[in-house]
Coordinates of C-alpha atoms and ligand atoms in Angstrom, one line a residue:
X1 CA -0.9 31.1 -14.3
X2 CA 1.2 31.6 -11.4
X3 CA -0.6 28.6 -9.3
X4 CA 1.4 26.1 -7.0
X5 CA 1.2 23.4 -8.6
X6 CA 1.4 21.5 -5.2
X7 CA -1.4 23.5 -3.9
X8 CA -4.3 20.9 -3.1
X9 CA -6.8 20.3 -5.5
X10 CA -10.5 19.9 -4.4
X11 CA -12.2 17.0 -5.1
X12 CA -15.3 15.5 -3.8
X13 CA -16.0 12.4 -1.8
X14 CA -19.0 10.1 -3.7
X15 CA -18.2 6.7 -1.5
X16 CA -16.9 6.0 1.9
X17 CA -17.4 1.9 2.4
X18 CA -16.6 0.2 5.8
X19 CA -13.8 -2.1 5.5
X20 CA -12.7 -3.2 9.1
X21 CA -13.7 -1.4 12.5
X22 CA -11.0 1.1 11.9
X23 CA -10.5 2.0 8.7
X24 CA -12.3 3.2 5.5
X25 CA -12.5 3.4 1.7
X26 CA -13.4 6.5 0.3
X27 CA -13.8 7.5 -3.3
X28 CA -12.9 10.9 -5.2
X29 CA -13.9 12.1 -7.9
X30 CA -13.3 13.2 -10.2
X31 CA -10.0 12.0 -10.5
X32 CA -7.4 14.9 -10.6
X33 CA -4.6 12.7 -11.2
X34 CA -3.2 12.5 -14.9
X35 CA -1.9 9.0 -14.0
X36 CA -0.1 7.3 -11.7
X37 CA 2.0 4.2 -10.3
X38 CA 0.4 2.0 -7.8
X39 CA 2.7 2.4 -4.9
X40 CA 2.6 6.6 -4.8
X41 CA 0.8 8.2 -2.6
X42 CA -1.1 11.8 -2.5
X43 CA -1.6 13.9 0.6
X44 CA -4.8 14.2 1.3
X45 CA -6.4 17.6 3.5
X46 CA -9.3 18.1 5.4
X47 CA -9.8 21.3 5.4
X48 CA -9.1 23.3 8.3
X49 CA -7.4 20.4 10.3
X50 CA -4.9 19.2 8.6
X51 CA -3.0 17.0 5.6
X52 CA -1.5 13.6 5.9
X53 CA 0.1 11.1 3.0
X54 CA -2.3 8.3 2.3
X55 CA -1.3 5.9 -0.6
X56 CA -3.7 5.3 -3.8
X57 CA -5.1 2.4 -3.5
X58 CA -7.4 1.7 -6.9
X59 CA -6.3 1.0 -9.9
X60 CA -4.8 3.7 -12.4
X61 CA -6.6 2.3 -15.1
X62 CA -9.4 4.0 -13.7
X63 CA -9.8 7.5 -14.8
X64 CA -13.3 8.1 -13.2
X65 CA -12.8 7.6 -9.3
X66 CA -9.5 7.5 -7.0
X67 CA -9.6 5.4 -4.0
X68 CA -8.0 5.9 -0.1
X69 CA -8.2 3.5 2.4
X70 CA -7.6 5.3 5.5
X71 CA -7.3 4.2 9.5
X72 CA -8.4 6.1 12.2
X73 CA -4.9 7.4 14.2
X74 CA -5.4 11.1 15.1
X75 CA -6.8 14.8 14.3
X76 CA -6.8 14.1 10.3
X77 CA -8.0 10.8 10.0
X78 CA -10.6 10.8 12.5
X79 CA -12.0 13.6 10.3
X80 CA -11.6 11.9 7.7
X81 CA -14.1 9.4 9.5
X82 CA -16.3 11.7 10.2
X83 CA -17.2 13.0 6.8
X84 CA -19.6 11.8 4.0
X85 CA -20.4 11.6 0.3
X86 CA -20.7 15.1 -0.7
X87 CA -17.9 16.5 1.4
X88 CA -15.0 18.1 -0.3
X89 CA -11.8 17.6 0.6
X90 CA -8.3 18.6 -0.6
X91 CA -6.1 16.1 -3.1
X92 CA -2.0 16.9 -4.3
X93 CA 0.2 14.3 -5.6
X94 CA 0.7 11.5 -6.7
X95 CA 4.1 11.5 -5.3
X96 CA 7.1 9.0 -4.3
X97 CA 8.1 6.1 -6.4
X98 CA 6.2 3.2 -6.1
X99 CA 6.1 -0.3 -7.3
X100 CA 8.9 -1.5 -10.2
X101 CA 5.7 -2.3 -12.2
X102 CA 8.2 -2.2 -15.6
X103 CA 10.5 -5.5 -14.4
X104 CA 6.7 -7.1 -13.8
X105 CA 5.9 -8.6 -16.7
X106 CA 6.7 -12.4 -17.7
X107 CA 7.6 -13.4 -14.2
X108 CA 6.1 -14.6 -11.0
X109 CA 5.4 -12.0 -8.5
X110 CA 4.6 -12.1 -5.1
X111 CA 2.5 -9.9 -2.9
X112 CA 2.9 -9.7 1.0
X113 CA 0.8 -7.8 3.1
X114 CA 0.1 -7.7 6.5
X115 CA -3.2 -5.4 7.7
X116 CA -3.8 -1.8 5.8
X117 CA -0.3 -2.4 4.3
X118 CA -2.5 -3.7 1.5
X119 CA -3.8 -0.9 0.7
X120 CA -0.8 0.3 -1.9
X121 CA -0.6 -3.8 -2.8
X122 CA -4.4 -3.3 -4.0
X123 CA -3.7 -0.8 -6.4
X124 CA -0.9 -3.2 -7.9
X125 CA -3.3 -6.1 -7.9
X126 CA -5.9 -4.2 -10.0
X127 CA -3.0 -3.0 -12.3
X128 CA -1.8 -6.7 -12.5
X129 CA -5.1 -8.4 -13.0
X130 CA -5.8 -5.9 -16.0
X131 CA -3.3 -7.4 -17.9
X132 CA -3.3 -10.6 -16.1
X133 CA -1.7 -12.5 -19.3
X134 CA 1.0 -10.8 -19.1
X135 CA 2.5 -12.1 -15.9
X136 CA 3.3 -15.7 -14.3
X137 CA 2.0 -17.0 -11.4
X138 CA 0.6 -13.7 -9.0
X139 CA 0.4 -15.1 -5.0
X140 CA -0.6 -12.5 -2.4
X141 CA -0.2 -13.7 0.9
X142 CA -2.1 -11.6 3.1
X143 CA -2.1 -11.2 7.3
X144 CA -4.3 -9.7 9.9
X145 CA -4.2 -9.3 13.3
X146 CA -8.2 -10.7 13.6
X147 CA -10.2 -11.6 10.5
X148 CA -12.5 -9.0 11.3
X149 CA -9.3 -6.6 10.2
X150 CA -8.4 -8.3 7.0
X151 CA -9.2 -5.4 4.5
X152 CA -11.1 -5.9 1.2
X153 CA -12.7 -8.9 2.4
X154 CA -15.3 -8.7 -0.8
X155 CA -12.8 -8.4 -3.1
X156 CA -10.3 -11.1 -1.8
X157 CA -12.4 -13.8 -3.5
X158 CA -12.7 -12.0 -6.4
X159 CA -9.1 -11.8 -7.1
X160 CA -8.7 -15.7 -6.5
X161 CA -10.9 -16.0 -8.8
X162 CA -9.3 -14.0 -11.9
X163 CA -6.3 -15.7 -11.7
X164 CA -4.4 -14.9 -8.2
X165 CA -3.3 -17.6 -5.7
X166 CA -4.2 -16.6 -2.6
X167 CA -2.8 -17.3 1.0
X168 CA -4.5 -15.3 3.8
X169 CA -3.9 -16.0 8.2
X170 CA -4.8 -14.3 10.8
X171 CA -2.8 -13.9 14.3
X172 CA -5.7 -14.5 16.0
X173 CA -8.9 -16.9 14.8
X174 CA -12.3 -15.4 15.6
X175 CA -15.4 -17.8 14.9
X176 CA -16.5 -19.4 11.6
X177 CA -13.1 -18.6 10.7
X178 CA -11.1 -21.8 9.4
X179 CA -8.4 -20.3 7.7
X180 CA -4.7 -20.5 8.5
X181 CA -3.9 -18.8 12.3
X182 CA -0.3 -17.3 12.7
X183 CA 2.0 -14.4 11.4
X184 CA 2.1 -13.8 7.5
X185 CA 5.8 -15.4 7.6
X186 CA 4.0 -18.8 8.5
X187 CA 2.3 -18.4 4.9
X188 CA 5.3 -17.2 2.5
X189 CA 6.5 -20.4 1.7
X190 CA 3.3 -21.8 0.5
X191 CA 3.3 -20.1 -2.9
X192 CA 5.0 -22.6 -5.7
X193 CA 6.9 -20.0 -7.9
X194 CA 10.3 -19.4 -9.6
X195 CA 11.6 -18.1 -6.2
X196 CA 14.7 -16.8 -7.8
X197 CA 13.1 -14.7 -10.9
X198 CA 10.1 -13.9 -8.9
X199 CA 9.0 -10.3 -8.1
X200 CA 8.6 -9.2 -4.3
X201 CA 6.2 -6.5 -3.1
X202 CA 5.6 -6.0 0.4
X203 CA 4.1 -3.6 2.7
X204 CA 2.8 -3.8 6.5
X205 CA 3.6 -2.7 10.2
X206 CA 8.0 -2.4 10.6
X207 CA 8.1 -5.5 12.7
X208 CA 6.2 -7.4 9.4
X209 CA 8.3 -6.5 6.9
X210 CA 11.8 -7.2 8.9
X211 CA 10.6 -10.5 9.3
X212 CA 8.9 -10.7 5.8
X213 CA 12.4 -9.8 4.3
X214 CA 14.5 -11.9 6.5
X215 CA 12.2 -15.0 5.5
X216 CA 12.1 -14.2 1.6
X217 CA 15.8 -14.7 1.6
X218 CA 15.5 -17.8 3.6
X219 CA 13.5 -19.0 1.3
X220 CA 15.6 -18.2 -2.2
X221 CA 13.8 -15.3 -3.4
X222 CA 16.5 -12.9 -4.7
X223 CA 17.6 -9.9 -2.8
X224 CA 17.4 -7.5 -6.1
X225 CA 13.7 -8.7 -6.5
X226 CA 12.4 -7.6 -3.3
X227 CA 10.7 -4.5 -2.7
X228 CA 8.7 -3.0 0.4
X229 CA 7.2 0.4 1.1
X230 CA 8.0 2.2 4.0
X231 CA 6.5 5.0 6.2
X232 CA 7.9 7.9 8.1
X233 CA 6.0 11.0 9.3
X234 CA 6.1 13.5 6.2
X235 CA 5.1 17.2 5.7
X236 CA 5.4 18.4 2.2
X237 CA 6.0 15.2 0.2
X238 CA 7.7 16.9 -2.2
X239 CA 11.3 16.6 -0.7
X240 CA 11.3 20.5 0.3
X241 CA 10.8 20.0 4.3
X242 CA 13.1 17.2 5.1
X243 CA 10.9 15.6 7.3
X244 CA 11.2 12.1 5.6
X245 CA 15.2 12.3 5.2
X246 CA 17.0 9.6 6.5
X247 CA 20.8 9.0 5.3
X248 CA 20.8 11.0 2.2
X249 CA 16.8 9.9 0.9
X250 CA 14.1 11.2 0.9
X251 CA 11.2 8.7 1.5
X252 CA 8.6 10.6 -0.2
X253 CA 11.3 11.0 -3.2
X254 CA 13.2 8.2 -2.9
X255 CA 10.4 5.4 -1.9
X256 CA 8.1 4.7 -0.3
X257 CA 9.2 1.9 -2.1
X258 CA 12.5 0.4 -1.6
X259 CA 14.6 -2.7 -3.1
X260 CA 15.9 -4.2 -0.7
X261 CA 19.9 -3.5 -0.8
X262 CA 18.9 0.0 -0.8
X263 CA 16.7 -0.7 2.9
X264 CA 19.7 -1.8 3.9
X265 CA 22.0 1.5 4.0
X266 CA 18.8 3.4 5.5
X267 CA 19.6 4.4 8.7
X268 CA 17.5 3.4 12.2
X269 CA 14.6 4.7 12.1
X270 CA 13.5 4.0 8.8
X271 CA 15.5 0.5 8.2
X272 CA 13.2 -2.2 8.6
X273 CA 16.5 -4.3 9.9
Ligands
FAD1 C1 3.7 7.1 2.2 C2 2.7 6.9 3.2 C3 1.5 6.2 2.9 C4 0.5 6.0 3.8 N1 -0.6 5.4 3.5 C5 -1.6 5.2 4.4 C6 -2.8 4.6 4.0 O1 -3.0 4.2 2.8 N2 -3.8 4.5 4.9 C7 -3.6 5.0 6.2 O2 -4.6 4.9 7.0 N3 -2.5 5.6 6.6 C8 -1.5 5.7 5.7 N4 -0.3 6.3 6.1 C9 -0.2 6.8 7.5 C10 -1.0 8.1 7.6 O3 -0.3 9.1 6.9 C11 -1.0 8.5 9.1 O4 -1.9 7.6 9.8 C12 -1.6 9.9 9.2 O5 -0.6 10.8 8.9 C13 -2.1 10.1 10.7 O6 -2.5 11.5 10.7 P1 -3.4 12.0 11.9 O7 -3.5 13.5 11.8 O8 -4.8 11.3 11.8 O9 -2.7 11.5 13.1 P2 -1.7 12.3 14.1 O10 -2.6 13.2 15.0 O11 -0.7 13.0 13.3 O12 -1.1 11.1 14.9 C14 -1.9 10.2 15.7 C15 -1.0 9.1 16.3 O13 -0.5 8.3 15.2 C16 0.9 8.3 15.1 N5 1.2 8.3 13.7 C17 0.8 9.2 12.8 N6 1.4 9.0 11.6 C18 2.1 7.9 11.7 C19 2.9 7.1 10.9 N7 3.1 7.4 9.6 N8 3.6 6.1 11.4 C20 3.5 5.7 12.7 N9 2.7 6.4 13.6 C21 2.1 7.5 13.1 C22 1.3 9.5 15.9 O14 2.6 9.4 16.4 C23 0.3 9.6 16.9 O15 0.6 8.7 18.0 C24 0.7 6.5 5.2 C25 1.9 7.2 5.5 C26 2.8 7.4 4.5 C27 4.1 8.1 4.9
FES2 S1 8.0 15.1 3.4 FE1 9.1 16.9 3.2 S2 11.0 16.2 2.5 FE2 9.8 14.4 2.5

């Protein structure tokens, strides 16, 4: 038909839910993907302003409605804020590589997060807990700055209770709140698993995952289990503009995710070491 097919497809939003002062879940729909990995991302326009990655964060089990969780930073997202159900926007992807869901199943996997790096770690949740028999233990252990920023604070009991192990902390306590107060590395070596079969995932701010990484090892988890997605500012997401290209990759080709021997040979910049 002569179409891009990286042209942006339009696609309605039918939910936008609060999740922390600063950020928001909205739904699309229909959903134009045919399927996807959790970990990829799609680039997301509004119309007029602008078009930014954001990574999927629902599950791709469901066809009907495709989820973004997105944090107010500049021009794009703070329209993003500003519109309601009804709105159109603009939808291409999914793009990148995302989470080694394939060398998942029959072991013990652990998920990291620290603030909306969860986002992406949602979307492999849901996928998880579909099939929840067919995994070993699943512990997410899950940091925010306040508790007022932990994201998917409905849902976080939810998953606890269908079978995931879950360790959350804040930086900072707020009151009522009688959880565990310090950084997520505090946390990771609470989970009881097969440490050196076990399946890392993580994803939050740089300074997060360095530490994340540097701990995991400490603790015996396996170098070529551990995974984390990274960000860089992108343009195309399709590997045309360069943009995202660091050392010979591409990060929206390449990653976002990344084990963690190929991290690092990523050059400054990018590395989280
Ligand atoms: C693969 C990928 C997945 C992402 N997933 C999500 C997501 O699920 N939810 C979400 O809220 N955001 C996500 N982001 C980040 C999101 O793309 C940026 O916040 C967005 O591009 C900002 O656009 P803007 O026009 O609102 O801000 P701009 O006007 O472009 O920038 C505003 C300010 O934010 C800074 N900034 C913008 N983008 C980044 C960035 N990527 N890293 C560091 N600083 C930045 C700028 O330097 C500037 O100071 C993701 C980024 C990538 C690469
Ligand atoms: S965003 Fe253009 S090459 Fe990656």
């Amino acid at each position: 038909m002569g179409l891009n097919p990286d042209a942006p497809k339009p696609a309605k939003i039918v939910g936008v839910k609060d999740e922390t002062p600063d950020t928001k879940t909205f739904t699309l729909s229909p959903n134009c993907f045919k399927g996807f990995t959790p970990g990829q991302f799609a680039m997301l326009t509004v119309y007029g302003v602008g078009e930014a990655p954001f990574s999927i964060c629902s599950s791709p089990f469901d066809k009907d409605c495709l989820q973004f969780s997105i944090r107010r930073m500049g021009r794009v997202t703070r329209m993003f804020h500003e519109a309601s159900v009804g709105d159109e926007v603009g939808v291409r992807g999914p793009y990148g590589r995302g989470w080694p869901v394939d060398r998942m199943r029959s072991r013990d996997i652990l998920i990291v997060g620290g603030g909306i790096g969860l986002a992406p770690l949602r979307s492999l949740i849901l996928h998880l807990l579909r099939e929840r028999e067919n995994y070993g233990e699943i512990a997410v252990c899950y940091g925010a700055r306040t508790p007022s920023l932990l994201m998917y604070r409905g849902e976080l009991e939810e998953w606890a209770g269908r079978g995931v192990k879950l360790y959350l902390t804040v930086d900072v306590g707020e009151e009522g709140w009688k959880g565990n107060v310090g950084v997520v590395t505090t946390i990771l070596g609470n989970p009881v698993l097969d440490k050196a079969g076990a399946i890392v995932c993580t994803c939050g701010p740089p300074v997060m995952i360095r530490f994340v990484l540097r701990r995991l090892v400490e603790l015996g988890y396996s170098k070529e289990n551990i995974y984390a997605s990274l960000e860089s500012r992108m343009r195309c997401g399709i590997g045309k503009c360069g943009h995202c290209h660091f050392g010979g990759k591409h990060v929206c080709l390449d990653g976002p995710v990344f084990q963690y021997n190929e991290m690092t040979g990523l050059p400054k910049g990018i590395s989280p070491f």
